[in-house]
Short mmCIF file of C-alpha atoms in Angstrom, two decimals:
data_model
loop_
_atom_site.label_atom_id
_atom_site.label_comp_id
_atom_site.label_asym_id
_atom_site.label_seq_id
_atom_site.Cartn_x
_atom_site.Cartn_y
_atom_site.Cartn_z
CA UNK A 1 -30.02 -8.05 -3.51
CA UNK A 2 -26.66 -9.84 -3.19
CA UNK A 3 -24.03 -7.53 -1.62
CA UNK A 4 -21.44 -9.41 -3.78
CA UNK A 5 -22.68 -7.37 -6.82
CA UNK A 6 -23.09 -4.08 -4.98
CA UNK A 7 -19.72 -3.97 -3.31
CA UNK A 8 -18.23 -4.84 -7.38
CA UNK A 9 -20.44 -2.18 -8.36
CA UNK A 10 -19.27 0.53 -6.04
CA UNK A 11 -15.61 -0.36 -6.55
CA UNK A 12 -15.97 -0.02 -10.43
CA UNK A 13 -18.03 3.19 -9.86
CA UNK A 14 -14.94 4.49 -7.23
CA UNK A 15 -12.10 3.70 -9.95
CA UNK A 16 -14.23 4.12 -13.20
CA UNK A 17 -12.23 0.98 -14.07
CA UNK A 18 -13.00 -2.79 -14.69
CA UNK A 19 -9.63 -3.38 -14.91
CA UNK A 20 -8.65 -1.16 -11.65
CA UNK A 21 -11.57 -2.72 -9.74
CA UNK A 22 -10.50 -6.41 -10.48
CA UNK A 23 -6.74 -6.04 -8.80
CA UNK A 24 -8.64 -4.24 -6.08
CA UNK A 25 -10.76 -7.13 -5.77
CA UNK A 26 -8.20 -9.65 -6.08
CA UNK A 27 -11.09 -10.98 -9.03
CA UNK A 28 -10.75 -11.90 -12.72
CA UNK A 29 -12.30 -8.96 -14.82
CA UNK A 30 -14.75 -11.29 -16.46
CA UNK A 31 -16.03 -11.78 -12.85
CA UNK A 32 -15.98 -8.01 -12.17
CA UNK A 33 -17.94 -7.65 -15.39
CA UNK A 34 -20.81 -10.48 -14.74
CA UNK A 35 -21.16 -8.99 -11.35
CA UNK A 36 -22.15 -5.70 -12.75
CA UNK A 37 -24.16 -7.15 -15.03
CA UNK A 38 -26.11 -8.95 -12.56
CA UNK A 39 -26.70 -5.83 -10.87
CA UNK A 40 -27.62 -4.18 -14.05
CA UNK A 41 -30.44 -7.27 -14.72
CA UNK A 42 -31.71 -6.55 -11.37
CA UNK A 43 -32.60 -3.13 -11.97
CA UNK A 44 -33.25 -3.46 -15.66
CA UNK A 45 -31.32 -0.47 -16.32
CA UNK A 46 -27.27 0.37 -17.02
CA UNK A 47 -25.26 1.90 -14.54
CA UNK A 48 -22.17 2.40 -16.85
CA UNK A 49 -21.71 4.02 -19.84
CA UNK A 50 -18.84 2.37 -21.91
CA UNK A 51 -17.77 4.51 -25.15
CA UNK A 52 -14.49 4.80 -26.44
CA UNK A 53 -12.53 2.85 -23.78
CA UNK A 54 -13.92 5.26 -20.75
CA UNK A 55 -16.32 4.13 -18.37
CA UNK A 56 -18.66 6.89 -17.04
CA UNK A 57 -21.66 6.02 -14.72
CA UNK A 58 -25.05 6.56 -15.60
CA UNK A 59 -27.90 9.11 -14.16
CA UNK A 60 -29.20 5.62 -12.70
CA UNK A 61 -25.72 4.68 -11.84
CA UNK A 62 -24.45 7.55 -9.94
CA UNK A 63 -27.85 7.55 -7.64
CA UNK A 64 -27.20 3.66 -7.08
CA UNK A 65 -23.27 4.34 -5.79
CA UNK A 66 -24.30 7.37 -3.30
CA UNK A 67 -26.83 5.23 -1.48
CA UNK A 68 -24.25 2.31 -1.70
CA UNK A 69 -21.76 4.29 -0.47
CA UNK A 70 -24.33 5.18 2.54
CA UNK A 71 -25.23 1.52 3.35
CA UNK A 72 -21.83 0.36 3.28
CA UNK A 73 -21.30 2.66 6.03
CA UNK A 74 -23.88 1.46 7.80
CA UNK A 75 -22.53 -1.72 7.51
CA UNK A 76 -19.34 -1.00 9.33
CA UNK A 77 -21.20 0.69 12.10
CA UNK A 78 -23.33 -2.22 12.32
CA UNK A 79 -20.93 -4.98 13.08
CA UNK A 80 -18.76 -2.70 15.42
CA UNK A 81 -21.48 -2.22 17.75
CA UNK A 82 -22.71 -5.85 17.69
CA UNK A 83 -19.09 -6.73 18.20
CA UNK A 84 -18.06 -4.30 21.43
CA UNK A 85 -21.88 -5.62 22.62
CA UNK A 86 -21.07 -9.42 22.81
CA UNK A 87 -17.10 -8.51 23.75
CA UNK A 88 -15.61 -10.24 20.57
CA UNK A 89 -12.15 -9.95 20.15
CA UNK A 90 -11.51 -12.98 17.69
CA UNK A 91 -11.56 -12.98 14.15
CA UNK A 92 -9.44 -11.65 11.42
CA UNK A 93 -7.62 -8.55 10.75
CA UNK A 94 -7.01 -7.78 7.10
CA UNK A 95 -4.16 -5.66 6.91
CA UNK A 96 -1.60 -4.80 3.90
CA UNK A 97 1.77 -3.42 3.64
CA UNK A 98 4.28 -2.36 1.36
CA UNK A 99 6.87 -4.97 0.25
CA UNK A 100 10.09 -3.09 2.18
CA UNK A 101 7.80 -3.12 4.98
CA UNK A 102 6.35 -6.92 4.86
CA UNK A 103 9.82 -7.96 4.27
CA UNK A 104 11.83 -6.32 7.01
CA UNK A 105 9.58 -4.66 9.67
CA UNK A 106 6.27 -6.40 9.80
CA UNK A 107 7.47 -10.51 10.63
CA UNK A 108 8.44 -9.53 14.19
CA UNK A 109 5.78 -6.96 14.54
CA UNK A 110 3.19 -9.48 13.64
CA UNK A 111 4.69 -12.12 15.56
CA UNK A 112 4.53 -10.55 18.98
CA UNK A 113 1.11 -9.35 18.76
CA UNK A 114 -0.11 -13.23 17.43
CA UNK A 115 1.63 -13.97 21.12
CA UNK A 116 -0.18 -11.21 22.75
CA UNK A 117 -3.22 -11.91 20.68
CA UNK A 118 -2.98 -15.68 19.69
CA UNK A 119 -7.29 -15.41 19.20
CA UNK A 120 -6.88 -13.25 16.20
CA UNK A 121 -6.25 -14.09 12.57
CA UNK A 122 -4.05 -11.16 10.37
CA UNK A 123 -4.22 -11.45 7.05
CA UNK A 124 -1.78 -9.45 5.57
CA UNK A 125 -1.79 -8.47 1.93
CA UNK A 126 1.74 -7.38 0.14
CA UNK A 127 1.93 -5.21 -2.97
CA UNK A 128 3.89 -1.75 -3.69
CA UNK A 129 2.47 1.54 -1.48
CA UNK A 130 -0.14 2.21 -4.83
CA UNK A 131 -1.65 -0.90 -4.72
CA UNK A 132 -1.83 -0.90 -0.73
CA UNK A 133 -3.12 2.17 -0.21
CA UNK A 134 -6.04 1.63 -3.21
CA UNK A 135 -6.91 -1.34 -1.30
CA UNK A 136 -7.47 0.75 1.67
CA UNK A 137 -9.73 3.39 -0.55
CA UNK A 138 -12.09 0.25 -1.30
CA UNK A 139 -12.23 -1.23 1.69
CA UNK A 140 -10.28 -4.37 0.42
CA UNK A 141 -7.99 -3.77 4.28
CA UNK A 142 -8.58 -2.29 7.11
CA UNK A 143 -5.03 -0.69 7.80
CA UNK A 144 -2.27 -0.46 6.02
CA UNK A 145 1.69 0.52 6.71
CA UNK A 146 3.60 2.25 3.59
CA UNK A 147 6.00 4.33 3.09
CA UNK A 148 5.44 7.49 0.54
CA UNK A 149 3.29 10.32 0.23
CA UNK A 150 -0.41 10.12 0.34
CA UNK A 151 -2.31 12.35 -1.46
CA UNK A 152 -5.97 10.90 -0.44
CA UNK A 153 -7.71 13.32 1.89
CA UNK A 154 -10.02 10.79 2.50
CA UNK A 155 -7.20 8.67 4.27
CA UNK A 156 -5.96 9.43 7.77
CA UNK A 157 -1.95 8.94 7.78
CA UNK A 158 -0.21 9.05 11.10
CA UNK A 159 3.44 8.74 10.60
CA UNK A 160 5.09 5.88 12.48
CA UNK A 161 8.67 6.01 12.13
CA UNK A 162 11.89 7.12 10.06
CA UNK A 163 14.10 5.13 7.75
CA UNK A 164 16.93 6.25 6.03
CA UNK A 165 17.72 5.03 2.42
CA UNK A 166 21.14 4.00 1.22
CA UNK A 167 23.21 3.34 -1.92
CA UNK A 168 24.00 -0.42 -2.44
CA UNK A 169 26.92 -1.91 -4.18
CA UNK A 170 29.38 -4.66 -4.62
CA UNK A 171 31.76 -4.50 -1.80
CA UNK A 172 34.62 -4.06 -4.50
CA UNK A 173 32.68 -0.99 -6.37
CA UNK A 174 34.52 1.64 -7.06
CA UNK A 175 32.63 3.94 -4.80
CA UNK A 176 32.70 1.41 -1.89
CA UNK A 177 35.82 3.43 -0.33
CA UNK A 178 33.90 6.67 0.57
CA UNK A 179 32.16 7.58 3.90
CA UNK A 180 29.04 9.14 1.82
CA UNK A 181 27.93 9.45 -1.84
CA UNK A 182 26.42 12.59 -3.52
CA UNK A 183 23.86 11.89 -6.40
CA UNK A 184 27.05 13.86 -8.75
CA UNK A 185 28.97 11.26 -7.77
CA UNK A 186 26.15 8.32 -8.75
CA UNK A 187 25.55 9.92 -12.28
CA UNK A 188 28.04 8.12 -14.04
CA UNK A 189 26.56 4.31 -13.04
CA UNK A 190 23.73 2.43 -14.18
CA UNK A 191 20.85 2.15 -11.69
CA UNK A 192 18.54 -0.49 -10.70
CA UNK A 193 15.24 0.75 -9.24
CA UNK A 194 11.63 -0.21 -8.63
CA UNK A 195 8.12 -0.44 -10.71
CA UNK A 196 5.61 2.36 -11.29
CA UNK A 197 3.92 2.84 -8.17
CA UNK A 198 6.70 2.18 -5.18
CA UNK A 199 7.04 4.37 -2.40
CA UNK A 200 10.78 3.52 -2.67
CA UNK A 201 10.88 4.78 -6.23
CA UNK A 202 9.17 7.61 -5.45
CA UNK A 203 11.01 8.80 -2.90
CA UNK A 204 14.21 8.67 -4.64
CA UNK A 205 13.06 10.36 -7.57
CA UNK A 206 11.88 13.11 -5.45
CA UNK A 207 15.11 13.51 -4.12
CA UNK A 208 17.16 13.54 -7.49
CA UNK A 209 14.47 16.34 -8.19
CA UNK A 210 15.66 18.32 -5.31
CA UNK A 211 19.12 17.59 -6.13
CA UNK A 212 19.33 19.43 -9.36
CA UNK A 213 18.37 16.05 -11.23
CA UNK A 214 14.57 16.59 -12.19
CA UNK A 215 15.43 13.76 -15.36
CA UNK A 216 16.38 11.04 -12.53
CA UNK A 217 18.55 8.65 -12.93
CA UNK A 218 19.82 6.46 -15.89
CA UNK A 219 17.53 3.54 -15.54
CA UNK A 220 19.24 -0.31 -17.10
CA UNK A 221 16.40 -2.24 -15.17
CA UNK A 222 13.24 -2.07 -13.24
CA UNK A 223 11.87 -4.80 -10.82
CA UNK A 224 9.24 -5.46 -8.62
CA UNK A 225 10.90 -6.38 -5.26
CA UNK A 226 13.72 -5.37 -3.26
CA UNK A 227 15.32 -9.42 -3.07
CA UNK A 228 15.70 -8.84 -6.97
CA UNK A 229 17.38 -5.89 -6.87
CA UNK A 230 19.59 -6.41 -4.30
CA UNK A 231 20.15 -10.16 -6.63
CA UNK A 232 20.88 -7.36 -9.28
CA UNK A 233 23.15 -5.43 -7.57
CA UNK A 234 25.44 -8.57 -5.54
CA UNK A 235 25.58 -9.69 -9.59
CA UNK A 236 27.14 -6.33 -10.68
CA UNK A 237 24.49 -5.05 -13.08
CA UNK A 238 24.20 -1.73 -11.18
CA UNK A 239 23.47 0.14 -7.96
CA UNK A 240 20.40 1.01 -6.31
CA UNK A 241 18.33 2.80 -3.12
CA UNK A 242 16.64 1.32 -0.42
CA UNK A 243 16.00 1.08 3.24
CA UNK A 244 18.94 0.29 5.38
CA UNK A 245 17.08 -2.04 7.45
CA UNK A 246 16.13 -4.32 4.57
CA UNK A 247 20.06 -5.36 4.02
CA UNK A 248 21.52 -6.19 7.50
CA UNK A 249 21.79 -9.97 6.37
CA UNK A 250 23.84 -9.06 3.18
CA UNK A 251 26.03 -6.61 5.10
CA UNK A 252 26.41 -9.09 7.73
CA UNK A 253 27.61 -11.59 4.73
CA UNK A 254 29.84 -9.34 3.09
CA UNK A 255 27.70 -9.89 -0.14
CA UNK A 256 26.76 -5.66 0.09
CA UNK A 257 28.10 -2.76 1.23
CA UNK A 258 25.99 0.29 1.77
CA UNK A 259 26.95 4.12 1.89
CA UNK A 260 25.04 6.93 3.06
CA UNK A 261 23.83 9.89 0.69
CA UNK A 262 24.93 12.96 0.93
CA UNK A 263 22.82 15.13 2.03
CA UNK A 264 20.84 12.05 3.69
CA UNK A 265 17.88 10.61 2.02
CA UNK A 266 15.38 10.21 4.93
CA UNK A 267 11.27 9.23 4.03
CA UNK A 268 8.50 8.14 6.31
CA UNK A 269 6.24 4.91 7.43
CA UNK A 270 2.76 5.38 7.66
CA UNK A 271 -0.17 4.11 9.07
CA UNK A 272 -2.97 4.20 6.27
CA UNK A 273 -6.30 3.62 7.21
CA UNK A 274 -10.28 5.11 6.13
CA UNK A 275 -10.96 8.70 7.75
CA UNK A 276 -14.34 8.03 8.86
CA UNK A 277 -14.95 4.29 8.89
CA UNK A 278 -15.90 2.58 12.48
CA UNK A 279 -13.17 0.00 13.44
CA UNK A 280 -13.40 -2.69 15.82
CA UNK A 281 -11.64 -2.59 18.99
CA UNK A 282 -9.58 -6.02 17.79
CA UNK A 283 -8.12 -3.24 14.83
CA UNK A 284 -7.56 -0.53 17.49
CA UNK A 285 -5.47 -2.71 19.05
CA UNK A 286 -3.60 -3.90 16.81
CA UNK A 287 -2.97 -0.12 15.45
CA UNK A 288 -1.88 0.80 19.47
CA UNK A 289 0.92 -2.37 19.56
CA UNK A 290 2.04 -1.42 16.40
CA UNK A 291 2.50 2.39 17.50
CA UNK A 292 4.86 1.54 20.36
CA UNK A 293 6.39 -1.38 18.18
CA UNK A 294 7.53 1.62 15.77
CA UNK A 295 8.46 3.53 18.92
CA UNK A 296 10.76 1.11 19.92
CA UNK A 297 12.02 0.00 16.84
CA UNK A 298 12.48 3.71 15.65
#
């Protein structure tokens, strides 16, 4: 049997989603679909149920995803032991981080452990803290770094450092000439914020709750990275949130200016990674130099 089709399988039967289990995949759904399908063949039997756009698993199906879940474990265990055996450090490190993360913290993280390390390969995948931390849930990376909550017992999180979030603006806003902004005081101007799914967004719409603001904010655009938004804002289509340490070049340029809220809007980075899956000392590593990376940084 092909573990191709059995690792599809179990990540459809995790998200009860084709469509979910193709971005976790990094696969076309057609792909995710003849997989299954495969597997299916092979046992001459279906593991899904598909009725009116849900996808339930089977009597057949849920007895197939326990024992996969089992071997897949056994997998893991497998190749760490081989690998502390013959004393392999090479190889690659898949690893994923939010994009206020990738952009501002992780290029001189990741550079000084490549010097430290130069035998191991990172690959690093980018997408908001949803994305990242569902490809952690499947397996799809090994660790992750994100900022948000986590609500996945499942998932060990071990809180790396602080980072305050500001409000950006045109350095001739009207607002520019205070010390520190309340969210009364931001009520009146449109706001540009993130997609469905950001730790960033999150976070600021948890504090607007706690503010007296449950509604939010009112919203002229959404978009999916912090360069566009701060693009937004230099152009005067509205202010925004986000972390203070991803606009030291525009501050530095006098294309930004940045003001602290009042009371201060504070949220975490994490370290995301499986509960009770075996890592290799190569990731265990990496996870220790970026612990007193944060420590430093922090």
């Amino acid at each position: 049997m092909a573990d191709r089709r059995l690792k599809v399988f179990y990540t459809v039967a995790r998200l009860l989603s084709f469509t979910k289990a193709a971005e976790a995949l990094h696969m076309t759904q057609p792909a995710v679909t003849f997989q299954v399908r495969q597997l299916e063949e092979y046992f001459d039997t279906r593991l899904f149920d598909r009725t009116h756009n849900r996808v339930t698993l089977t009597d057949v199906g849920r007895v197939v995803y326990e024992v996969a879940e089992r071997i897949f474990e056994h997998y893991d265990e497998m190749e760490r032991r081989v690998r502390e055996m013959t004393g392999e450090r090479g190889g690659s490190l898949n690893i994923g981080a939010s994009m206020t993360i990738a952009e501002n913290m992780l290029p001189a993280l990741l550079g000084q452990f490549r010097k430290k390390h130069p035998e191991l390969n990172v690959r690093l995948k980018v997408g908001n803290t949803e994305a990242v931390v569902s490809m952690v849930e499947h397996n799809v990376i090994d660790l992750a770094i994100v900022e948000g909550s986590i609500t996945n017992k499942n998932l060990l999180v071990e809180v790396c450092r602080s980072d305050e979030l500001v409000v950006i603006m045109p350095p001739d806003h009207p607002l520019a000439k205070h010390k520190s902004l309340s969210v009364d005081q931001l009520m009146p101007y449109q706001f540009i914020c993130r997609e469905e799914g950001s730790g960033t967004r999150e976070a600021i719409l948890n504090y607007l709750a706690e503010q007296g603001y449950p509604d939010g904010w009112s919203v002229c655009m959404e978009l999916g990275s912090p360069e566009a938004i701060k693009g937004a804002v230099e152009a005067g289509m509205g202010l925004s949130v986000m972390s203070k340490t991803g606009i030291s070049k525009e501050l530095k340029l006098d294309m930004l200016t940045c003001l602290p809220l009042d009371p201060p809007l504070l949220r975490d980075f994490s370290f995301v990674r499986q509960r009770h899956k075996f890592r290799l000392p190569a990731m265990e590593e990496l996870l220790e130099f970026s612990r007193q990376f944060c420590q430093k940084a922090g």
